[in-house]
mmCIF file of C-alpha atoms in Angstrom:
data_model
loop_
_atom_site.group_PDB
_atom_site.id
_atom_site.type_symbol
_atom_site.label_atom_id
_atom_site.label_comp_id
_atom_site.label_asym_id
_atom_site.label_seq_id
_atom_site.Cartn_x
_atom_site.Cartn_y
_atom_site.Cartn_z
ATOM 1 C CA MET A 1 19.306 58.513 20.615
ATOM 2 C CA PRO A 2 19.084 62.886 20.155
ATOM 3 C CA THR A 3 20.955 64.329 17.735
ATOM 4 C CA PRO A 4 23.068 66.696 18.533
ATOM 5 C CA VAL A 5 22.746 70.359 16.440
ATOM 6 C CA TYR A 6 25.017 73.204 15.961
ATOM 7 C CA VAL A 7 24.199 76.802 15.007
ATOM 8 C CA PHE A 8 26.893 79.046 12.866
ATOM 9 C CA THR A 9 26.435 82.189 12.324
ATOM 10 C CA GLY A 10 28.045 85.091 10.788
ATOM 11 C CA PHE A 11 27.440 87.773 8.151
ATOM 12 C CA LEU A 12 27.878 86.940 4.587
ATOM 13 C CA ASP A 13 31.954 85.786 3.833
ATOM 14 C CA SER A 14 32.733 86.201 7.251
ATOM 15 C CA GLY A 15 34.046 82.543 7.333
ATOM 16 C CA LYS A 16 30.824 80.218 8.153
ATOM 17 C CA THR A 17 31.012 77.637 6.062
ATOM 18 C CA THR A 18 34.780 77.807 5.762
ATOM 19 C CA LEU A 19 34.434 76.888 9.762
ATOM 20 C CA ILE A 20 32.286 74.127 9.145
ATOM 21 C CA ARG A 21 34.390 72.795 6.420
ATOM 22 C CA ASP A 22 36.930 72.381 8.583
ATOM 23 C CA THR A 23 34.903 71.402 11.749
ATOM 24 C CA LEU A 24 34.521 68.010 9.194
ATOM 25 C CA ASN A 25 37.901 68.373 8.597
ATOM 26 C CA ASP A 26 39.012 67.396 12.416
ATOM 27 C CA PRO A 27 39.453 63.994 13.095
ATOM 28 C CA GLN A 28 39.253 64.413 16.851
ATOM 29 C CA PHE A 29 35.887 65.711 16.301
ATOM 30 C CA MET A 30 34.371 63.306 13.928
ATOM 31 C CA GLU A 31 35.628 60.642 15.522
ATOM 32 C CA GLY A 32 33.054 58.289 15.720
ATOM 33 C CA ALA A 33 30.310 60.136 13.765
ATOM 34 C CA GLY A 34 27.855 58.823 11.239
ATOM 35 C CA ARG A 35 26.087 61.348 8.606
ATOM 36 C CA THR A 36 25.810 64.612 9.054
ATOM 37 C CA LEU A 37 23.527 67.340 7.486
ATOM 38 C CA ILE A 38 23.718 70.579 6.809
ATOM 39 C CA LEU A 39 21.336 73.018 6.791
ATOM 40 C CA ARG A 40 21.962 76.162 4.655
ATOM 41 C CA PHE A 41 20.206 79.455 5.241
ATOM 42 C CA GLU A 42 23.008 81.748 3.022
ATOM 43 C CA GLU A 43 24.816 80.729 0.472
ATOM 44 C CA GLY A 44 28.845 82.338 0.176
ATOM 45 C CA ASP A 45 31.529 82.420 -1.736
ATOM 46 C CA THR A 46 32.921 78.843 -0.626
ATOM 47 C CA GLU A 47 30.910 75.760 -1.497
ATOM 48 C CA PHE A 48 30.054 72.308 0.014
ATOM 49 C CA ASP A 49 30.933 71.101 -3.489
ATOM 50 C CA GLU A 50 29.896 67.167 -3.869
ATOM 51 C CA GLU A 51 33.258 65.389 -3.522
ATOM 52 C CA PHE A 52 33.606 67.276 -0.759
ATOM 53 C CA LEU A 53 30.806 65.935 0.937
ATOM 54 C CA THR A 54 30.152 62.843 -0.327
ATOM 55 C CA SER A 55 33.310 62.161 1.178
ATOM 56 C CA HIS A 56 32.780 63.735 4.692
ATOM 57 C CA ASN A 57 29.148 61.519 4.441
ATOM 58 C CA ALA A 58 27.367 64.433 4.489
ATOM 59 C CA PHE A 59 24.319 65.440 3.488
ATOM 60 C CA LEU A 60 22.621 69.126 2.314
ATOM 61 C CA GLU A 61 19.424 70.855 2.255
ATOM 62 C CA THR A 62 19.621 74.765 1.178
ATOM 63 C CA TYR A 63 16.573 76.899 1.829
ATOM 64 C CA ASP A 64 16.065 81.006 0.936
ATOM 65 C CA ASP A 65 14.019 81.123 4.080
ATOM 66 C CA VAL A 66 14.772 81.301 8.045
ATOM 67 C CA ASN A 67 11.385 80.742 8.583
ATOM 68 C CA VAL A 68 11.214 76.921 7.087
ATOM 69 C CA LEU A 69 12.829 75.986 10.020
ATOM 70 C CA THR A 70 9.972 74.877 12.302
ATOM 71 C CA ALA A 71 9.958 71.751 14.817
ATOM 72 C CA GLU A 72 7.796 69.814 12.280
ATOM 73 C CA LYS A 73 10.053 70.226 9.663
ATOM 74 C CA CYS A 74 13.318 69.255 11.786
ATOM 75 C CA ARG A 75 10.970 65.578 12.266
ATOM 76 C CA GLU A 76 11.015 65.424 8.606
ATOM 77 C CA LEU A 77 14.354 65.884 8.075
ATOM 78 C CA ASP A 78 15.268 63.616 10.688
ATOM 79 C CA THR A 79 13.010 61.056 9.225
ATOM 80 C CA ILE A 80 14.643 61.192 5.765
ATOM 81 C CA TYR A 81 19.004 61.538 6.291
ATOM 82 C CA HIS A 82 18.863 59.960 10.529
ATOM 83 C CA PRO A 83 22.005 62.565 10.710
ATOM 84 C CA PHE A 84 24.396 61.484 13.625
ATOM 85 C CA GLN A 85 24.621 65.626 14.349
ATOM 86 C CA VAL A 86 23.124 69.086 12.670
ATOM 87 C CA PHE A 87 25.643 71.747 11.237
ATOM 88 C CA ILE A 88 23.330 74.743 10.325
ATOM 89 C CA GLU A 89 24.640 77.784 8.602
ATOM 90 C CA TRP A 90 22.129 80.360 9.502
ATOM 91 C CA ASN A 91 21.519 83.551 7.971
ATOM 92 C CA GLY A 92 23.766 86.337 9.692
ATOM 93 C CA SER A 93 21.665 89.110 8.813
ATOM 94 C CA GLU A 94 18.537 87.369 10.100
ATOM 95 C CA PRO A 95 17.951 86.616 13.789
ATOM 96 C CA LEU A 96 18.264 83.688 15.877
ATOM 97 C CA THR A 97 14.552 82.526 15.883
ATOM 98 C CA GLU A 98 12.933 80.597 18.869
ATOM 99 C CA THR A 99 12.498 77.871 17.179
ATOM 100 C CA VAL A 100 16.656 77.837 17.658
ATOM 101 C CA LEU A 101 16.681 78.991 20.470
ATOM 102 C CA LYS A 102 14.544 78.040 22.558
ATOM 103 C CA ASP A 103 12.273 75.105 20.501
ATOM 104 C CA MET A 104 14.316 73.050 18.946
ATOM 105 C CA PRO A 105 12.640 69.154 19.754
ATOM 106 C CA ASP A 106 13.706 66.738 21.538
ATOM 107 C CA PHE A 107 15.710 64.483 19.257
ATOM 108 C CA TRP A 108 17.223 67.532 17.961
ATOM 109 C CA PRO A 109 18.900 69.544 20.642
ATOM 110 C CA LEU A 110 20.455 72.893 20.523
ATOM 111 C CA VAL A 111 24.127 71.614 21.705
ATOM 112 C CA GLU A 112 26.206 75.363 20.841
ATOM 113 C CA ILE A 113 26.267 77.946 18.844
ATOM 114 C CA LEU A 114 28.875 79.511 16.704
ATOM 115 C CA THR A 115 29.814 82.993 15.500
ATOM 116 C CA THR A 116 32.481 83.727 13.051
ATOM 117 C CA VAL A 117 33.812 87.493 13.046
ATOM 118 C CA ASP A 118 35.808 88.928 10.132
ATOM 119 C CA GLY A 119 38.164 91.422 12.085
ATOM 120 C CA SER A 120 39.213 93.276 9.442
ATOM 121 C CA THR A 121 35.707 95.318 9.142
ATOM 122 C CA PHE A 122 34.524 94.414 12.729
ATOM 123 C CA ALA A 123 35.556 97.703 14.071
ATOM 124 C CA SER A 124 33.376 99.483 11.098
ATOM 125 C CA TYR A 125 30.296 97.057 11.559
ATOM 126 C CA ILE A 126 30.757 97.398 15.610
ATOM 127 C CA GLN A 127 29.954 100.804 15.363
ATOM 128 C CA ASN A 128 28.100 101.324 11.786
ATOM 129 C CA MET A 129 25.766 97.848 12.451
ATOM 130 C CA ARG A 130 25.863 97.113 16.273
ATOM 131 C CA SER A 131 22.534 96.213 16.297
ATOM 132 C CA MET A 132 23.310 93.074 14.140
ATOM 133 C CA MET A 133 25.846 92.620 15.372
ATOM 134 C CA PHE A 134 24.269 91.956 18.869
ATOM 135 C CA GLU A 135 22.664 89.499 17.514
ATOM 136 C CA GLN A 136 24.772 87.494 16.274
ATOM 137 C CA LEU A 137 26.945 88.104 19.017
ATOM 138 C CA ARG A 138 24.333 87.613 22.316
ATOM 139 C CA TYR A 139 23.719 84.120 22.349
ATOM 140 C CA SER A 140 26.745 82.683 21.105
ATOM 141 C CA ASP A 141 28.801 79.558 22.290
ATOM 142 C CA VAL A 142 31.884 80.502 20.996
ATOM 143 C CA ILE A 143 33.097 83.581 18.409
ATOM 144 C CA ILE A 144 35.939 83.086 16.215
ATOM 145 C CA VAL A 145 37.279 86.343 15.088
ATOM 146 C CA ASN A 146 39.724 85.566 12.203
ATOM 147 C CA ARG A 147 41.765 87.316 8.920
ATOM 148 C CA CYS A 148 43.103 88.984 12.143
ATOM 149 C CA THR A 149 46.895 90.756 11.892
ATOM 150 C CA PRO A 150 49.884 91.047 14.419
ATOM 151 C CA ASP A 151 48.905 95.115 14.343
ATOM 152 C CA MET A 152 45.251 95.111 15.062
ATOM 153 C CA SER A 153 43.801 95.199 18.856
ATOM 154 C CA GLY A 154 42.645 92.171 20.745
ATOM 155 C CA THR A 155 41.455 94.959 23.404
ATOM 156 C CA MET A 156 39.389 96.486 21.172
ATOM 157 C CA PHE A 157 37.303 93.315 20.015
ATOM 158 C CA ARG A 158 37.184 91.860 23.362
ATOM 159 C CA GLY A 159 36.312 94.799 24.984
ATOM 160 C CA ASN A 160 33.213 94.910 22.828
ATOM 161 C CA ILE A 161 32.468 91.555 22.269
ATOM 162 C CA LYS A 162 32.228 90.746 26.073
ATOM 163 C CA ALA A 163 30.232 94.497 26.386
ATOM 164 C CA ILE A 164 27.555 92.031 24.121
ATOM 165 C CA HIS A 165 28.360 88.657 26.146
ATOM 166 C CA LYS A 166 30.629 87.864 28.722
ATOM 167 C CA ARG A 167 30.652 84.641 28.892
ATOM 168 C CA ALA A 168 31.518 83.691 24.968
ATOM 169 C CA GLN A 169 34.803 81.806 24.867
ATOM 170 C CA ILE A 170 36.613 83.898 21.785
ATOM 171 C CA PHE A 171 39.359 82.388 19.801
ATOM 172 C CA TYR A 172 41.535 84.682 17.367
ATOM 173 C CA GLU A 173 42.687 83.837 13.980
ATOM 174 C CA GLY A 174 45.064 84.954 11.617
ATOM 175 C CA ASN A 175 44.365 84.599 6.846
ATOM 176 C CA PHE A 176 44.739 80.788 7.488
ATOM 177 C CA GLY A 177 42.961 79.776 10.595
ATOM 178 C CA GLU A 178 46.327 79.564 11.879
ATOM 179 C CA PRO A 179 45.969 81.395 15.876
ATOM 180 C CA CYS A 180 46.718 85.554 15.858
ATOM 181 C CA GLU A 181 48.368 86.632 18.287
ATOM 182 C CA PHE A 182 48.496 90.646 19.179
ATOM 183 C CA LYS A 183 51.533 92.755 19.756
ATOM 184 C CA GLY A 184 49.320 94.320 21.805
ATOM 185 C CA GLY A 185 48.220 91.438 23.625
ATOM 186 C CA THR A 186 44.649 91.170 24.860
ATOM 187 C CA LEU A 187 44.791 91.580 28.168
ATOM 188 C CA PRO A 188 41.730 93.567 29.546
ATOM 189 C CA PHE A 189 44.196 95.555 31.911
ATOM 190 C CA ASP A 190 47.125 97.928 32.052
ATOM 191 C CA PHE A 191 49.912 96.243 32.790
ATOM 192 C CA ASN A 192 52.373 98.812 33.437
ATOM 193 C CA ALA A 193 49.584 100.952 35.551
ATOM 194 C CA PRO A 194 51.249 101.832 38.105
ATOM 195 C CA VAL A 195 48.220 99.735 40.476
ATOM 196 C CA ILE A 196 46.665 97.048 38.220
ATOM 197 C CA ASP A 197 43.538 97.122 39.136
ATOM 198 C CA ILE A 198 41.208 93.629 38.093
ATOM 199 C CA GLN A 199 37.353 94.266 37.613
ATOM 200 C CA ASP A 200 35.431 91.674 38.302
ATOM 201 C CA ASP A 201 35.095 89.885 34.586
ATOM 202 C CA ASP A 202 39.163 90.044 33.735
ATOM 203 C CA TYR A 203 39.881 87.859 36.940
ATOM 204 C CA GLY A 204 39.975 84.874 35.183
ATOM 205 C CA LEU A 205 42.611 86.565 32.576
ATOM 206 C CA TRP A 206 44.607 87.823 35.190
ATOM 207 C CA TYR A 207 44.394 84.740 37.183
ATOM 208 C CA MET A 208 45.520 82.617 33.844
ATOM 209 C CA ASP A 209 48.402 85.035 33.544
ATOM 210 C CA VAL A 210 49.843 85.506 36.992
ATOM 211 C CA MET A 211 49.927 81.586 37.524
ATOM 212 C CA ASP A 212 51.647 81.063 34.011
ATOM 213 C CA ASP A 213 53.761 83.768 34.334
ATOM 214 C CA PRO A 214 53.990 84.776 39.108
ATOM 215 C CA GLU A 215 58.313 86.171 38.405
ATOM 216 C CA LYS A 216 56.264 89.000 35.899
ATOM 217 C CA TYR A 217 54.334 90.000 38.615
ATOM 218 C CA GLU A 218 57.118 90.204 41.150
ATOM 219 C CA GLY A 219 56.334 93.371 43.106
ATOM 220 C CA LYS A 220 52.973 94.844 41.082
ATOM 221 C CA GLU A 221 50.495 97.199 42.889
ATOM 222 C CA VAL A 222 47.223 95.522 42.600
ATOM 223 C CA ILE A 223 43.640 95.196 43.252
ATOM 224 C CA LEU A 224 42.233 92.414 43.256
ATOM 225 C CA ARG A 225 37.934 91.781 44.367
ATOM 226 C CA GLY A 226 36.896 88.614 45.820
ATOM 227 C CA ALA A 227 35.632 86.128 48.058
ATOM 228 C CA TYR A 228 36.800 84.826 51.391
ATOM 229 C CA ALA A 229 37.218 81.271 50.245
ATOM 230 C CA GLU A 230 39.368 79.022 52.696
ATOM 231 C CA ASP A 231 41.156 79.264 56.238
ATOM 232 C CA ILE A 232 44.832 79.012 55.574
ATOM 233 C CA PRO A 233 45.770 76.613 58.653
ATOM 234 C CA GLY A 234 48.574 77.586 61.311
ATOM 235 C CA TYR A 235 47.835 81.502 59.450
ATOM 236 C CA HIS A 236 46.122 83.887 61.335
ATOM 237 C CA GLN A 237 47.203 86.402 59.744
ATOM 238 C CA SER A 238 46.418 84.792 55.956
ATOM 239 C CA PHE A 239 43.552 83.633 53.873
ATOM 240 C CA VAL A 240 43.104 82.669 50.535
ATOM 241 C CA LEU A 241 40.689 85.212 48.257
ATOM 242 C CA GLY A 242 39.325 83.824 44.767
ATOM 243 C CA ARG A 243 35.974 83.535 42.614
ATOM 244 C CA ARG A 244 34.909 80.125 41.282
ATOM 245 C CA ALA A 245 35.268 78.594 38.079
ATOM 246 C CA MET A 246 32.444 76.148 36.631
ATOM 247 C CA VAL A 247 33.994 73.169 35.449
ATOM 248 C CA CYS A 248 31.010 72.092 33.526
ATOM 249 C CA CYS A 249 28.001 73.316 35.795
ATOM 250 C CA GLN A 250 27.338 75.408 39.230
ATOM 251 C CA ALA A 251 27.584 71.758 41.382
ATOM 252 C CA ASP A 252 30.757 71.228 39.557
ATOM 253 C CA THR A 253 33.683 74.113 39.818
ATOM 254 C CA SER A 254 36.928 74.554 41.039
ATOM 255 C CA LEU A 255 38.542 78.058 42.828
ATOM 256 C CA CYS A 256 41.163 79.617 41.667
ATOM 257 C CA GLY A 257 42.551 81.172 44.310
ATOM 258 C CA ILE A 258 45.619 83.592 45.541
ATOM 259 C CA THR A 259 47.623 83.896 49.537
ATOM 260 C CA VAL A 260 46.434 87.059 51.074
ATOM 261 C CA THR A 261 48.516 88.211 53.885
ATOM 262 C CA GLY A 262 48.854 90.354 56.313
ATOM 263 C CA VAL A 263 45.075 90.896 57.064
ATOM 264 C CA LYS A 264 42.884 90.483 60.491
ATOM 265 C CA ILE A 265 40.982 87.459 59.759
ATOM 266 C CA ASN A 266 39.070 87.906 62.703
ATOM 267 C CA GLU A 267 37.683 91.076 61.546
ATOM 268 C CA MET A 268 36.395 89.102 58.558
ATOM 269 C CA LYS A 269 34.013 86.489 57.188
ATOM 270 C CA LYS A 270 34.459 83.622 54.913
ATOM 271 C CA ASP A 271 32.136 83.407 52.263
ATOM 272 C CA ASP A 272 31.916 87.018 52.208
ATOM 273 C CA TRP A 273 33.648 89.573 49.110
ATOM 274 C CA TYR A 274 37.084 92.175 49.983
ATOM 275 C CA LYS A 275 37.872 94.492 47.654
ATOM 276 C CA VAL A 276 41.999 93.868 48.826
ATOM 277 C CA LYS A 277 45.147 96.485 47.649
ATOM 278 C CA GLY A 278 48.640 95.122 47.758
ATOM 279 C CA LYS A 279 51.835 94.509 46.515
ATOM 280 C CA LEU A 280 52.213 90.603 44.967
ATOM 281 C CA LYS A 281 56.150 88.874 45.792
ATOM 282 C CA THR A 282 56.331 85.705 44.289
ATOM 283 C CA VAL A 283 57.131 82.627 46.781
ATOM 284 C CA ASP A 284 58.746 79.651 46.503
ATOM 285 C CA LEU A 285 56.160 76.220 45.841
ATOM 286 C CA GLU A 286 56.911 72.818 47.765
ATOM 287 C CA GLY A 287 57.212 70.614 44.535
ATOM 288 C CA GLY A 288 58.674 73.465 42.674
ATOM 289 C CA GLY A 289 57.605 75.782 40.542
ATOM 290 C CA LYS A 290 56.573 79.794 42.173
ATOM 291 C CA THR A 291 53.608 81.370 42.680
ATOM 292 C CA VAL A 292 52.621 84.943 44.182
ATOM 293 C CA VAL A 293 51.334 86.060 46.860
ATOM 294 C CA LEU A 294 49.147 89.523 48.211
ATOM 295 C CA TYR A 295 50.532 91.382 50.866
ATOM 296 C CA ALA A 296 47.504 94.076 51.679
ATOM 297 C CA ASP A 297 47.671 97.174 52.796
ATOM 298 C CA ALA A 298 43.887 97.462 52.411
ATOM 299 C CA VAL A 299 40.689 96.100 53.091
ATOM 300 C CA GLN A 300 37.583 97.068 52.650
ATOM 301 C CA TYR A 301 34.286 94.864 51.766
ATOM 302 C CA TYR A 302 32.511 94.130 48.326
ATOM 303 C CA THR A 303 29.299 93.330 47.441
ATOM 304 C CA ALA A 304 29.526 90.265 45.239
ATOM 305 C CA PRO A 305 28.941 90.860 42.082
ATOM 306 C CA GLN A 306 25.792 89.581 40.036
ATOM 307 C CA ASP A 307 27.344 86.723 38.031
ATOM 308 C CA PRO A 308 30.113 85.986 40.259
ATOM 309 C CA TYR A 309 31.644 82.694 38.447
ATOM 310 C CA VAL A 310 35.344 82.939 36.129
ATOM 311 C CA TYR A 311 35.586 83.099 33.192
ATOM 312 C CA PHE A 312 38.770 83.003 30.793
ATOM 313 C CA SER A 313 38.912 84.828 27.576
#
C-alpha cells in the first residue's frame, strides 16, 4: 500500500517543527494512523524529544544534505521503518529537488506540500529575499502565515502569495496557532468603491462573501466576469453567470453562479464569457434566507481566462 508523503518547508524558525507536532497531535488527522517517519533536513529551536516521538509512534532521521533524498534512499528507509506516512521537514533555504517534486517512488507518493511563513518578517523577506520565498511558495498546496496580529495587512499577505501561486490555500494564525482576523479583512477588492470590480482571481472570495452576507451587498454596483452557465426556464431576460469550482478534479465541479437579469439573452450564447456591470439587489429564497440578483446595466464579451476555475483563498 502506498505511503503518503507530506513536505513541510519554510525558513528556519518559521514554525515547521511546530506544525508537524501539531499535526501529530491532531486526533482527526491521526485517526487510524500507524507509525510516522520524520525526515528532517533542518534543525531549529523546537525539537522532537524522545518522549514525544515514542508517544506518537514516530521515528526521526536527520540529514544535513537535501540531496541525500533519492529514490534509493526512500526504498532503504521504507524497508527499515515500514511507515504509515512520511513527514519531510525541508531546509527552506534549499529549492525543492526534482526527487521531491517529480520523482518520488510509487510507494512514497507526494500528497501535499505545506509552507510556514512568519507573518512578522514576511514584508521584509518578500522585499529582500523574494527569489527564496518564490521557491518556497510556488509549489505549496497549503500556506500557513503564523505570528499574525490583527493590525497586519491581510491584503498584503494574500496579494504577494497569490502573485506567486494563486491556487494555494492560505491560513492566517496568531502567536499561539489560533486563527487571526485582520482588522482590514482579507478581501482583495475595495468594498467601499463606487463600483466594485471583481477580478478573475478574486471571484471565489467575492462569491463566498456575498453568499454568506447578501444583504451587505444590497444596492452595490459591481463588475463581474464569468460564463453564461445556465438558462432560467420561463425567463427571457435572465441567465446564470458563473464560474466552476473543482470539487476534487476537473471532472467533478460545482457551479458558483449568480442570476443576472435585464439582458437580451437571445443575443448571447451559452458557455461564452461575459463582463457584466450592474447593481446587486437582495431577493428572498423560497425555502427561506436571501440571495442576490444582478440587474445589468452593460454586458460585453469577455475572453475566458487561462485558468477559468474558482479558488477560495
